[in-house]
Tab-separated table of C-alpha atoms and ligand atoms in Angstrom:
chain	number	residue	atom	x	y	z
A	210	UNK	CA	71.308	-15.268	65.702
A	211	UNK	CA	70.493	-18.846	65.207
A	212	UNK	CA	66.578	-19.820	65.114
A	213	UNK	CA	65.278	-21.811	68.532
A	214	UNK	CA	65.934	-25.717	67.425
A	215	UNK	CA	61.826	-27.049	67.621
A	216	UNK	CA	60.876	-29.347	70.196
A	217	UNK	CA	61.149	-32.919	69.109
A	218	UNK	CA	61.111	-35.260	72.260
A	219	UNK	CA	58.226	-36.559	73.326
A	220	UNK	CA	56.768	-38.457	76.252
A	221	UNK	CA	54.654	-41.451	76.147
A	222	UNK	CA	52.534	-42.344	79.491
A	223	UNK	CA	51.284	-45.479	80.190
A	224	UNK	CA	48.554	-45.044	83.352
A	225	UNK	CA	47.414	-48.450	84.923
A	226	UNK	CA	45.589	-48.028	88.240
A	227	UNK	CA	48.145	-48.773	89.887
A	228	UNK	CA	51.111	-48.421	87.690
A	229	UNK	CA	52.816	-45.861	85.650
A	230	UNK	CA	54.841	-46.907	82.186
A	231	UNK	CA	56.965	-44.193	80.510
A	232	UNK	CA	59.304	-43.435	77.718
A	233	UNK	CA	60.966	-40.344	76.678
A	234	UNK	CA	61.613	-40.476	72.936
A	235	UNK	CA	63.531	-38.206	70.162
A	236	UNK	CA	61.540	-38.237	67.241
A	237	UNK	CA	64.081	-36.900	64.816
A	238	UNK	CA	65.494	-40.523	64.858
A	239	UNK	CA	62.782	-42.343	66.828
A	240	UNK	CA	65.557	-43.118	70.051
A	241	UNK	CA	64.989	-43.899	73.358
A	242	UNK	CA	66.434	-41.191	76.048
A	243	UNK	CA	65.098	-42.677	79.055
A	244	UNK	CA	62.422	-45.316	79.745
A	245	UNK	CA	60.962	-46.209	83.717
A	246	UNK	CA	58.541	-47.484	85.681
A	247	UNK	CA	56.262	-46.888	88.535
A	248	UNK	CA	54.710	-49.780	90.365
A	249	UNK	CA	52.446	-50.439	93.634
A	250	UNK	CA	51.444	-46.675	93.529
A	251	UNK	CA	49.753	-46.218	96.515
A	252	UNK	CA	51.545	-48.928	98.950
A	253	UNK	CA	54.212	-48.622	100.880
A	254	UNK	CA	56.215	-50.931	98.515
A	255	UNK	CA	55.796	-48.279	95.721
A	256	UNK	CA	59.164	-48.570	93.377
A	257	UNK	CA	60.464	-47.032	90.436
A	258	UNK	CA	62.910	-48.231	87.912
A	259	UNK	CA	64.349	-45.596	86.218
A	260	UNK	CA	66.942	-45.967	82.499
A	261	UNK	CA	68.340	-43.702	80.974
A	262	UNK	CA	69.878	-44.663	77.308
A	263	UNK	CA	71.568	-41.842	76.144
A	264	UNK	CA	74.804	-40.144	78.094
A	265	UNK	CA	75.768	-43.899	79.793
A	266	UNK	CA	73.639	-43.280	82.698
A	267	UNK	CA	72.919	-45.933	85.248
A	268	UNK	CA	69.524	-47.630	85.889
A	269	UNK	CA	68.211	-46.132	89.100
A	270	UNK	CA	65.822	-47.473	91.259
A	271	UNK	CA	63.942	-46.144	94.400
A	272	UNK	CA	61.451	-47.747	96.528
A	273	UNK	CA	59.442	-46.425	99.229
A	274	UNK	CA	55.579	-45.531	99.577
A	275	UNK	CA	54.578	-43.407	96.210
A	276	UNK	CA	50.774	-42.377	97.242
A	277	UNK	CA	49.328	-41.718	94.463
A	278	UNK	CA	50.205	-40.994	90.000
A	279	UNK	CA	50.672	-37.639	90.946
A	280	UNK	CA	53.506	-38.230	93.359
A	281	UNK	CA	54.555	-40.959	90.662
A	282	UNK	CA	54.840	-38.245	87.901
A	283	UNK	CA	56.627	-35.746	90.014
A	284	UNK	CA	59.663	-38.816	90.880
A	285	UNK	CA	59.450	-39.900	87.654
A	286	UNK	CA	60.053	-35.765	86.513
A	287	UNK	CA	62.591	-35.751	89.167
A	288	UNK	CA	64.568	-38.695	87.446
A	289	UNK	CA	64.341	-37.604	84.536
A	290	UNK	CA	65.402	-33.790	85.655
A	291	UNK	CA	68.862	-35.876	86.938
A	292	UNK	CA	69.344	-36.272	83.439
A	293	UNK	CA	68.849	-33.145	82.139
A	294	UNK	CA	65.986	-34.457	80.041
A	295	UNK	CA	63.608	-32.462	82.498
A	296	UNK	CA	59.624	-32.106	82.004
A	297	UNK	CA	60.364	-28.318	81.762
A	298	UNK	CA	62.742	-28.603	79.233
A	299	UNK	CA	61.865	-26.779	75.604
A	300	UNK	CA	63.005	-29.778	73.332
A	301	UNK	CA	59.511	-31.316	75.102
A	302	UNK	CA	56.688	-31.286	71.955
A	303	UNK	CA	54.331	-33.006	73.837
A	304	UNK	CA	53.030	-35.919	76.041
A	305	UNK	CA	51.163	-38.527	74.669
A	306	UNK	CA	49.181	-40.922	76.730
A	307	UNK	CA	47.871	-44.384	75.543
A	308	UNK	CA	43.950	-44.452	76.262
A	309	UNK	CA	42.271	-48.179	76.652
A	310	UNK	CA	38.942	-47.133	75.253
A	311	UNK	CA	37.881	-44.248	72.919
A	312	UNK	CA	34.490	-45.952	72.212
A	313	UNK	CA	33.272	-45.042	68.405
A	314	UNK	CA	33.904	-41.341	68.754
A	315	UNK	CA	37.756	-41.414	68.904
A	316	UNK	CA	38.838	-42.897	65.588
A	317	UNK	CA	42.828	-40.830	65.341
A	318	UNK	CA	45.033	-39.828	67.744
A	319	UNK	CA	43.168	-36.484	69.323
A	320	UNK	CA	44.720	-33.404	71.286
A	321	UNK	CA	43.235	-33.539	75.158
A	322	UNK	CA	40.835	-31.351	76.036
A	323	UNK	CA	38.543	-30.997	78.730
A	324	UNK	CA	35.520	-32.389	76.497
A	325	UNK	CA	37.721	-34.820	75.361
A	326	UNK	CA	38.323	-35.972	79.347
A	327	UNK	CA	34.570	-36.273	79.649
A	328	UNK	CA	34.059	-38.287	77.033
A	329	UNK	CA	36.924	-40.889	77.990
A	330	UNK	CA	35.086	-40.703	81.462
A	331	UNK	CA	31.515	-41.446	79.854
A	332	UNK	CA	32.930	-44.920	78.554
A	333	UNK	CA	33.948	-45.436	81.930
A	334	UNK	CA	31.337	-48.539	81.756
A	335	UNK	CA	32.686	-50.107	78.961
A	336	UNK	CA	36.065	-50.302	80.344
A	337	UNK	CA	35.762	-49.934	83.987
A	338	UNK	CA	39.592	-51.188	84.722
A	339	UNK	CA	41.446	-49.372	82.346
A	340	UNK	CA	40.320	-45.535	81.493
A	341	UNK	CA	39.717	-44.354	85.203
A	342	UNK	CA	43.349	-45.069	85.601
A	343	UNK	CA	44.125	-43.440	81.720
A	344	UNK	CA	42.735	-40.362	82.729
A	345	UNK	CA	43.961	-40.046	85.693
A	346	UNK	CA	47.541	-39.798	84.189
A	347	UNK	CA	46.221	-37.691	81.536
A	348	UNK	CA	45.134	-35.384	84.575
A	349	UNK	CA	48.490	-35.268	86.261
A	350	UNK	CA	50.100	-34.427	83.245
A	351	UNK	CA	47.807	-31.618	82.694
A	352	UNK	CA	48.203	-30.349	85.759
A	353	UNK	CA	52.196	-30.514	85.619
A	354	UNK	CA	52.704	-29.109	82.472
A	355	UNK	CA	49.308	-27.080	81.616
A	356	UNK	CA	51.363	-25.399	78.448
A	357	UNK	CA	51.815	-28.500	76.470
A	358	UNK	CA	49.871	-30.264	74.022
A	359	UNK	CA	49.052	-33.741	75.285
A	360	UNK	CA	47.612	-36.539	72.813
A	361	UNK	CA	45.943	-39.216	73.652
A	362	UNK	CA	46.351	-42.351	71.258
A	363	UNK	CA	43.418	-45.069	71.572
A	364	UNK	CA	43.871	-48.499	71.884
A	365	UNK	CA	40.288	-49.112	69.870
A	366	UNK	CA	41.277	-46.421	67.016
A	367	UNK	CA	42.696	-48.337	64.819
A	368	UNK	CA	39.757	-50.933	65.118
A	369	UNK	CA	37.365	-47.981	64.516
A	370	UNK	CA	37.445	-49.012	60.343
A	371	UNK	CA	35.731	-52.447	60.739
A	372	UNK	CA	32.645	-52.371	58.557
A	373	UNK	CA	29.092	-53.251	60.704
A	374	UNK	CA	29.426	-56.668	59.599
A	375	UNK	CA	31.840	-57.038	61.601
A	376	UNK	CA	31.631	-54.576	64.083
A	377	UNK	CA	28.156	-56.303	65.124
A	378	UNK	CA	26.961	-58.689	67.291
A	379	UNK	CA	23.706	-60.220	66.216
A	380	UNK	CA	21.289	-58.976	69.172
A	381	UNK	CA	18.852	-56.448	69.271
A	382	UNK	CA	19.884	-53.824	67.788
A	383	UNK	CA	17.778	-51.420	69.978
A	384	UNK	CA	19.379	-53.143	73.196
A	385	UNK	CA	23.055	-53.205	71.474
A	386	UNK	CA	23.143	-48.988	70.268
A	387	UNK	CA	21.326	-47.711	74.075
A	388	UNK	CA	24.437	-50.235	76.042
A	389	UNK	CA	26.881	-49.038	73.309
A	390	UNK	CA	27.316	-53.322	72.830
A	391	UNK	CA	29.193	-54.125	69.828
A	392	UNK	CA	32.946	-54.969	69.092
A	393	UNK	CA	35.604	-52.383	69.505
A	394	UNK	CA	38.660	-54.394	69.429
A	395	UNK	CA	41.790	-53.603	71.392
A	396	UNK	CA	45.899	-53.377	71.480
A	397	UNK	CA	44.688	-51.482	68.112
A	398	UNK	CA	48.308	-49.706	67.807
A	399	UNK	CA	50.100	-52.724	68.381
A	400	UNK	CA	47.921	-53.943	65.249
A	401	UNK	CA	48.521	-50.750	63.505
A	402	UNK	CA	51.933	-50.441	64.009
A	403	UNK	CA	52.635	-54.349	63.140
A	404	UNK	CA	50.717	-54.344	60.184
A	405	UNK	CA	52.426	-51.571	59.182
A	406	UNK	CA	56.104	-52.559	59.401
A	407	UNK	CA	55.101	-56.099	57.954
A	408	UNK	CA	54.335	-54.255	54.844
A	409	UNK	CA	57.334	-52.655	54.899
A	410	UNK	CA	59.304	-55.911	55.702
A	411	UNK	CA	57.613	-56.777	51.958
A	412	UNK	CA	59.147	-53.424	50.270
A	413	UNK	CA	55.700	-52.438	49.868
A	414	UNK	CA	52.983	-49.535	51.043
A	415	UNK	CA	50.795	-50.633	53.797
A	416	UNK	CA	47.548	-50.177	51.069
A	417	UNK	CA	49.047	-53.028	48.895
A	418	UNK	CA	48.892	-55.872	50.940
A	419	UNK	CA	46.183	-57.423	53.310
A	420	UNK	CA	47.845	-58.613	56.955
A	421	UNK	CA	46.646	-60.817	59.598
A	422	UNK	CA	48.427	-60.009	62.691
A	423	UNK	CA	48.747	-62.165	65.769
A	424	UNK	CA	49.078	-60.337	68.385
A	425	UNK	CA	50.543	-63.018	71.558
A	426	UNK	CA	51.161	-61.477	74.865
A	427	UNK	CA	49.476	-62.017	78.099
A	428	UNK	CA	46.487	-60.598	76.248
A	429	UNK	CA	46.009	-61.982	72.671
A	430	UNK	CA	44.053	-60.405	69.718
A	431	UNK	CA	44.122	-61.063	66.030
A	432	UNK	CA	43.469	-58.521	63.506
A	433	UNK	CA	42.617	-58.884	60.004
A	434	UNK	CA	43.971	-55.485	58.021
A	435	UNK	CA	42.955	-55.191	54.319
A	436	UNK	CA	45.392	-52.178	52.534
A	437	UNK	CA	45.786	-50.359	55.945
A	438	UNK	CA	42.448	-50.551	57.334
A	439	UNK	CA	41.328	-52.989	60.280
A	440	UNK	CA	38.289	-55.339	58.821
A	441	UNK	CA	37.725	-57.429	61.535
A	442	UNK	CA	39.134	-58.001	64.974
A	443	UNK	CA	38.835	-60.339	68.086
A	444	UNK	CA	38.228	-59.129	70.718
A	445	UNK	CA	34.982	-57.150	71.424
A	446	UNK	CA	32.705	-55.107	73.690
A	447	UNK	CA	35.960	-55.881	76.352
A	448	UNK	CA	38.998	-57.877	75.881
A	449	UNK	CA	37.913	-60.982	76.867
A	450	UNK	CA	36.673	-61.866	73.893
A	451	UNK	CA	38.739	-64.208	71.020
A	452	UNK	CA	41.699	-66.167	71.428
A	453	UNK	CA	42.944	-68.077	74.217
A	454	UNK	CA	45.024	-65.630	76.656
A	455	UNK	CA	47.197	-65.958	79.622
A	456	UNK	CA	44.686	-65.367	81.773
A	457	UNK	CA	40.958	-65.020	79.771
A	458	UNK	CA	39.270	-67.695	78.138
A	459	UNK	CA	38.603	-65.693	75.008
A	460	UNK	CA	35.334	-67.318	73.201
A	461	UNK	CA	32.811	-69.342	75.082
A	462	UNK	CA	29.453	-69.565	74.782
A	463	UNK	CA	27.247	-67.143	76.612
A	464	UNK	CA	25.521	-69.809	77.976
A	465	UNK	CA	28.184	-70.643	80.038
A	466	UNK	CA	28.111	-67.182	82.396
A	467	UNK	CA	23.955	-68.400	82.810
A	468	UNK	CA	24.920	-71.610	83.790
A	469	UNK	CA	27.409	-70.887	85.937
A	470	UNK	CA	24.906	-68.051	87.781
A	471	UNK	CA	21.828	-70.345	87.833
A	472	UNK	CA	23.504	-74.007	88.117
A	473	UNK	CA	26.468	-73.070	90.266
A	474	UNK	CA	25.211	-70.234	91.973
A	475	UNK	CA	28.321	-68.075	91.106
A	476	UNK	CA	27.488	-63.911	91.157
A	477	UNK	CA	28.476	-61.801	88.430
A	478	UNK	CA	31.568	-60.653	90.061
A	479	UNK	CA	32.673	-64.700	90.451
A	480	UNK	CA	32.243	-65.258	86.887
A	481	UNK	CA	34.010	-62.672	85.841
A	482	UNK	CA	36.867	-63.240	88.039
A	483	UNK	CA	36.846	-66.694	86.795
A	484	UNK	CA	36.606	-65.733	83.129
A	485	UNK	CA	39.102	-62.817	83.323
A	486	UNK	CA	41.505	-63.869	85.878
A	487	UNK	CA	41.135	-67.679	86.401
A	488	UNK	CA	40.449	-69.038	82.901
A	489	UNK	CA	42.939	-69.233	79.291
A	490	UNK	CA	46.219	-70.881	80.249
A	491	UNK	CA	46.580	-70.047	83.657
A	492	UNK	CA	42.857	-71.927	84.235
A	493	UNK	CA	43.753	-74.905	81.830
A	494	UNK	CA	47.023	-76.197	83.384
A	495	UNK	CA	47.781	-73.410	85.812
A	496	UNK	CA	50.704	-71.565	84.610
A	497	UNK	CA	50.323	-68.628	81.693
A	498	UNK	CA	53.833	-68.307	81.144
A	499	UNK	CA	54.512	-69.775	77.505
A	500	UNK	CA	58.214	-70.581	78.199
A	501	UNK	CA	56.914	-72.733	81.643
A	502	UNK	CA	54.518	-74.613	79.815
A	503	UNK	CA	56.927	-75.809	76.737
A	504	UNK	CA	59.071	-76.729	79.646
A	505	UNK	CA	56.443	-78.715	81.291
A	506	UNK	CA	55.571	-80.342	77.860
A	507	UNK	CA	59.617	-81.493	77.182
A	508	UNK	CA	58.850	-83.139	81.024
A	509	UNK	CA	55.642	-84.905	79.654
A	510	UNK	CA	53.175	-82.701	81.004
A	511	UNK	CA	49.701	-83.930	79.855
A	512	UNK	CA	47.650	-80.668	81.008
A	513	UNK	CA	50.373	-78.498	79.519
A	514	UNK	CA	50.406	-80.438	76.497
A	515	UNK	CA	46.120	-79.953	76.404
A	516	UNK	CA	46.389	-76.182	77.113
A	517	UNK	CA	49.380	-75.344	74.291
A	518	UNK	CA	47.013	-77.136	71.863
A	519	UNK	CA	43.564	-75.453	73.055
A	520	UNK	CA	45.732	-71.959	72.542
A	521	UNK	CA	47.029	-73.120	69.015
A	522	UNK	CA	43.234	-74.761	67.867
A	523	UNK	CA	41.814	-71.753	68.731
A	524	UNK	CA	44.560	-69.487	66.820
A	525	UNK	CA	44.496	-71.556	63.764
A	526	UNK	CA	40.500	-71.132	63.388
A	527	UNK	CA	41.260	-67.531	63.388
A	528	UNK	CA	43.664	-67.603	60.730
A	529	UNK	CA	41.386	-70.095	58.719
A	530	UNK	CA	38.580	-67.272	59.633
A	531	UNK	CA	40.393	-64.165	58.538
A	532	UNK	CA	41.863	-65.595	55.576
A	533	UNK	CA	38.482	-66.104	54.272
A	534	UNK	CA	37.355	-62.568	55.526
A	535	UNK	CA	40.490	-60.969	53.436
A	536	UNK	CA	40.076	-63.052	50.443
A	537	UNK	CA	43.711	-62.941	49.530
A	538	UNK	CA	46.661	-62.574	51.944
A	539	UNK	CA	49.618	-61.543	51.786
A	540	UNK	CA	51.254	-62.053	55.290
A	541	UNK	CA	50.924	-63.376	58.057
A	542	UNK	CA	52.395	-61.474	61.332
A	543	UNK	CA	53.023	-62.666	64.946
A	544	UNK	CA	54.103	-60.437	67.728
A	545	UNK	CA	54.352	-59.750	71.476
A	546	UNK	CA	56.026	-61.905	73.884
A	547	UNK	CA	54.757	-65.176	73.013
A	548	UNK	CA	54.194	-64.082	69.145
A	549	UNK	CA	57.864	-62.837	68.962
A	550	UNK	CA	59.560	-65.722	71.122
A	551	UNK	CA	57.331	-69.021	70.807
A	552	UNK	CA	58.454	-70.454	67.885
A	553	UNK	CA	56.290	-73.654	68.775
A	554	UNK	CA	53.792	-72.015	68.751
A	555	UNK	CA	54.408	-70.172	65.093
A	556	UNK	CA	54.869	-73.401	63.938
A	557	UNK	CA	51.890	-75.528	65.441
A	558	UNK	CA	49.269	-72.618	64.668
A	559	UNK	CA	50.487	-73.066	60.941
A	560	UNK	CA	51.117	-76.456	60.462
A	561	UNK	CA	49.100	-78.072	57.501
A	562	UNK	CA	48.164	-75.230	56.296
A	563	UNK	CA	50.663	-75.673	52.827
A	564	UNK	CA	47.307	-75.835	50.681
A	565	UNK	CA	46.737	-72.126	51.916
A	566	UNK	CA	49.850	-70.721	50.669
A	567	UNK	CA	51.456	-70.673	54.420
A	568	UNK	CA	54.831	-72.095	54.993
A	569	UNK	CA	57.036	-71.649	57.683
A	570	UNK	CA	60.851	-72.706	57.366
A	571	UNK	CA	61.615	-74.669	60.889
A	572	UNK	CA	65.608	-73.061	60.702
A	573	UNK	CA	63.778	-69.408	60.438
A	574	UNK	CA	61.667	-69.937	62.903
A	575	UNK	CA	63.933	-71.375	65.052
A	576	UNK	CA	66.567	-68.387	64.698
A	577	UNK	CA	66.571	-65.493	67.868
A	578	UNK	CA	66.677	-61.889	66.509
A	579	UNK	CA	64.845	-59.054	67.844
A	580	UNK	CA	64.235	-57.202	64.310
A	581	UNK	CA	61.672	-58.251	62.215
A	582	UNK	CA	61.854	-60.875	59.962
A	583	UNK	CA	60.570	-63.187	57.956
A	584	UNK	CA	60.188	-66.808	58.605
A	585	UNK	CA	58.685	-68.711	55.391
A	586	UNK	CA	60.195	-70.336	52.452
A	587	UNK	CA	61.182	-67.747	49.906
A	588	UNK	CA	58.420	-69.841	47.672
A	589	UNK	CA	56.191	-69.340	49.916
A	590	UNK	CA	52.853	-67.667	48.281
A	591	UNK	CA	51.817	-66.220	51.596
A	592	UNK	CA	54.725	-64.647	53.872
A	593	UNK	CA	55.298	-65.287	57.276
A	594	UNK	CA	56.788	-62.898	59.840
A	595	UNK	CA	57.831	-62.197	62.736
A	596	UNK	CA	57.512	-58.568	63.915
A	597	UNK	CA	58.452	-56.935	67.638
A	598	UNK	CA	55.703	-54.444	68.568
A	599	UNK	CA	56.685	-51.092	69.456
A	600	UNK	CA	53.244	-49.579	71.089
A	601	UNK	CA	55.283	-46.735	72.853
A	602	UNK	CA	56.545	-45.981	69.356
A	603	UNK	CA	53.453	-45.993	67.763
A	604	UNK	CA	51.885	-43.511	70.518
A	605	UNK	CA	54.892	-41.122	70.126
A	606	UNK	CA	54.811	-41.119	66.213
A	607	UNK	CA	51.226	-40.725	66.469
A	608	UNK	CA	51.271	-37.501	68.878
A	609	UNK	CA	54.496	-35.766	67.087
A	610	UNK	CA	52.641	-35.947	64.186
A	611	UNK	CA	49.633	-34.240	65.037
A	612	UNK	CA	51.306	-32.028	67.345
A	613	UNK	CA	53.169	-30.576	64.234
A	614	UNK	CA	51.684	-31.636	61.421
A	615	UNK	CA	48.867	-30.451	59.527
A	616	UNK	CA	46.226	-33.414	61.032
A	617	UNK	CA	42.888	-32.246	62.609
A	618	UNK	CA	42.769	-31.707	66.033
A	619	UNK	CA	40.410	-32.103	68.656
A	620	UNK	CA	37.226	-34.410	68.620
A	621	UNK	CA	36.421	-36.328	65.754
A	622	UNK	CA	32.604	-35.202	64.603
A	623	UNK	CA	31.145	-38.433	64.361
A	624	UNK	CA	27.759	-38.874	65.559
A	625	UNK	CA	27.722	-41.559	68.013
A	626	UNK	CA	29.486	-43.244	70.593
B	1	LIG	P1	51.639	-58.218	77.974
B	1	LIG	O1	52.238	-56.971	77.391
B	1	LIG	O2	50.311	-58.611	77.432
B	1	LIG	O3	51.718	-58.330	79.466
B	1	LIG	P2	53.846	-59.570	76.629
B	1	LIG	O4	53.626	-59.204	75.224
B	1	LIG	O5	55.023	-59.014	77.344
B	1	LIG	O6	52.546	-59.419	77.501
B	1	LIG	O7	53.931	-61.179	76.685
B	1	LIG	C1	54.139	-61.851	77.896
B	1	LIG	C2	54.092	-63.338	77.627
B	1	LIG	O8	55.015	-63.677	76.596
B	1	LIG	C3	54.536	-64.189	78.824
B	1	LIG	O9	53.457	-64.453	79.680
B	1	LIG	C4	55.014	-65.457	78.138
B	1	LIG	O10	53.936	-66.350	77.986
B	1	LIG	C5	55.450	-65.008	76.761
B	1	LIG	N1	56.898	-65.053	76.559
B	1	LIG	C6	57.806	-64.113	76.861
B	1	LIG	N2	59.053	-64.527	76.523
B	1	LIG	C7	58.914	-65.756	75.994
B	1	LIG	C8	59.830	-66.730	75.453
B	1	LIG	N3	61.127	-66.497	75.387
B	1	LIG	N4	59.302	-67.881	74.999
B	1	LIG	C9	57.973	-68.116	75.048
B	1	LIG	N5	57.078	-67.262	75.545
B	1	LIG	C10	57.539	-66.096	76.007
């Protein structure tokens, strides 16, 4: 008699409040067996887009009023079912669910628990939008498979390393610890998982080399990682802070939200609007797709033209910034859609900087691939790369291995939150 094969799949959940992001993955080689989405939960427009990758399946899709993630989680189980890679099957290890927030407490991937639900829900004010929605996925998937072990893999973990210094904003103290005010940082296993592969793209173990990675998507965030650990990171108490995004203005002055209350008698709820939703590229020339304003700049777009070189000031001051705060660096790594695809923007962020050690070679940069690569001179002292994120990845490598390997479990004792 042959022993029962272990479980190795595992499934990664993505909750938004009104969405639901999944992929099944095999972790013996890391491949995809299905990957889907569930949109407009709880309209009547609901749909889900279904893949599966292995066994030349078609991509399914089925639309229709989906009322709420639990209803989402049982199509997406029936799907999945259709293609014999069922949520009952025993080749499941375990789900893992990627968590917005896990305030100061959560510093590694943790098993869920029901203390570890109330604590996600008592940072509830610190990231109103995203962990309501996180746990309720997290609670669906309890509920559907009670048996299994179920992770859940923190955006802010990986961010969790940053020394006070950084980690600080100069108020009063007092104030800052009883509001829990101070930077976390976010799209930390994007930053984790980029910073490692970069080191890898340099044949060499993420503690020998210090990273700054560029994360570009609709959000943006750089990270500055010194031998594997995050020492500094930009955005903050929310992700609205740092860089110039799609959609958020990043850094302003916080004079601005006083003035805007007292001078234009905006409310709270305005200004954040405006700062969240109506501000970064989308507020500067009024589109925050990348691609449409490069086009618009080939036409002669001046506004497009001013926004793609507000974006690209305010990511070269953060190089410039973290390249002081790591001393020496060894790469530099862009990712995410406009990261991974903009090479304009690769190219204007480090232009002039020669004197710094940071090259980039225009045919590189210019050349498609979806693997990483690098895109500087081989002189170059300082390399440049270009490295597709893989947070779904991340989260299932992350949950396999504390589901079977010998990593502590449960809450992380640390004092505060
Ligand atoms: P998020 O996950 O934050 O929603 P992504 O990482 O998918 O975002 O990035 C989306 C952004 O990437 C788009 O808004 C667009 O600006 C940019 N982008 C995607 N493809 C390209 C491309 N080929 N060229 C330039 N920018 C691109």
């Amino acid at each position: 008699m042959t022993a029962p094969q272990s479980p190795t799949r595992v499934l990664v959940l993505n909750s938004g409040s009104s969405s639901l992001k999944y992929q099944l993955l095999d972790m013996r080689d890391s491949s995809r067996l299905a990957v889907g989405l569930v949109e407009r939960i709880g309209e009547a427009t609901s749909r889900l887009v279904h893949t599966p990758l292995e066994g030349g399946g078609e991509r399914r899709e089925r639309t229709g009023p989906i009322a709420d993630h639990d209803a989402a989680l049982k199509a997406v189980s029936e799907e999945l079912t259709q293609d014999g890679l069922g949520l009952d099957s025993p080749a499941l290890a375990a789900i893992g669910h990627r968590v917005v927030h896990g305030g100061l407490k959560f510093h590694a991937p943790t098993v869920i628990t029901d203390e570890v639900i109330a604590e996600v829900e008592r940072l509830v004010p610190v990231a109103p939008l995203h962990n309501p929605a996180n746990i309720t996925g997290i609670r669906t998937a309890r509920a559907l498979r009670p048996d299994l072990p179920q992770v859940a893999v923190f955006d802010t973990a990986f961010h969790t390393t940053m020394p006070e210094a950084a980690a600080r904003y100069a108020i009063d103290v007092e104030t800052a610890d009883a509001h829990r005010i101070r930077r976390y940082g976010f799209h930390g296993t994007s930053h984790a998982y980029v910073s490692r592969a970069t080191a890898a793209l340099l044949g060499k173990d993420p503690s020998e080399v210090n990273v700054i990675v560029l994360h570009l998507g609709n959000g943006a965030s750089a990270s500055a990682v010194a031998g594997g650990r995050c020492v500094e990171t930009s955005m903050g108490l929310t992700p609205l802070e740092g860089l110039v995004m799609g959609t958020r203005s990043g850094d302003i002055d916080p004079a601005v939200t006083f003035h805007l209350k007292r001078v234009a008698g905006m409310s709270t709820d305005e200004i954040d609007a405006l700062l969240n939703k109506k501000s970064g590229l989308v507020g500067l020339c009024g589109d925050n797709d990348m691609r449409e304003i490069r086009r618009r700049i080939d036409e002669g777009d001046e506004r497009a033209r001013l926004a793609f070189d507000i974006y690209v000031h305010r990511l070269k001051k953060y190089i410039g910034a973290y390249y002081a705060v790591l001393g020496r660096v060894d790469a530099v790594a862009f990712t995410a859609g406009v990261g991974e695809n903009a090479a304009p923007v690769r190219e204007a962020a480090l232009a002039g900087l020669e004197e710094m050690g940071l090259v980039v070679d225009a045919g590189l940069n210019a050349a498609r691939s979806d693997t990483a690569r690098l895109i500087s001179p081989e002189y170059a002292r300082v390399a440049v790369a270009v490295v597709p994120t893989d947070e779904e990845l991340e989260i299932a490598r992350q949950t396999f291995e504390l589901v079977t390997g010998d990593v502590k479990k449960g809450v992380p004792d640390s004092p505060t939150a």
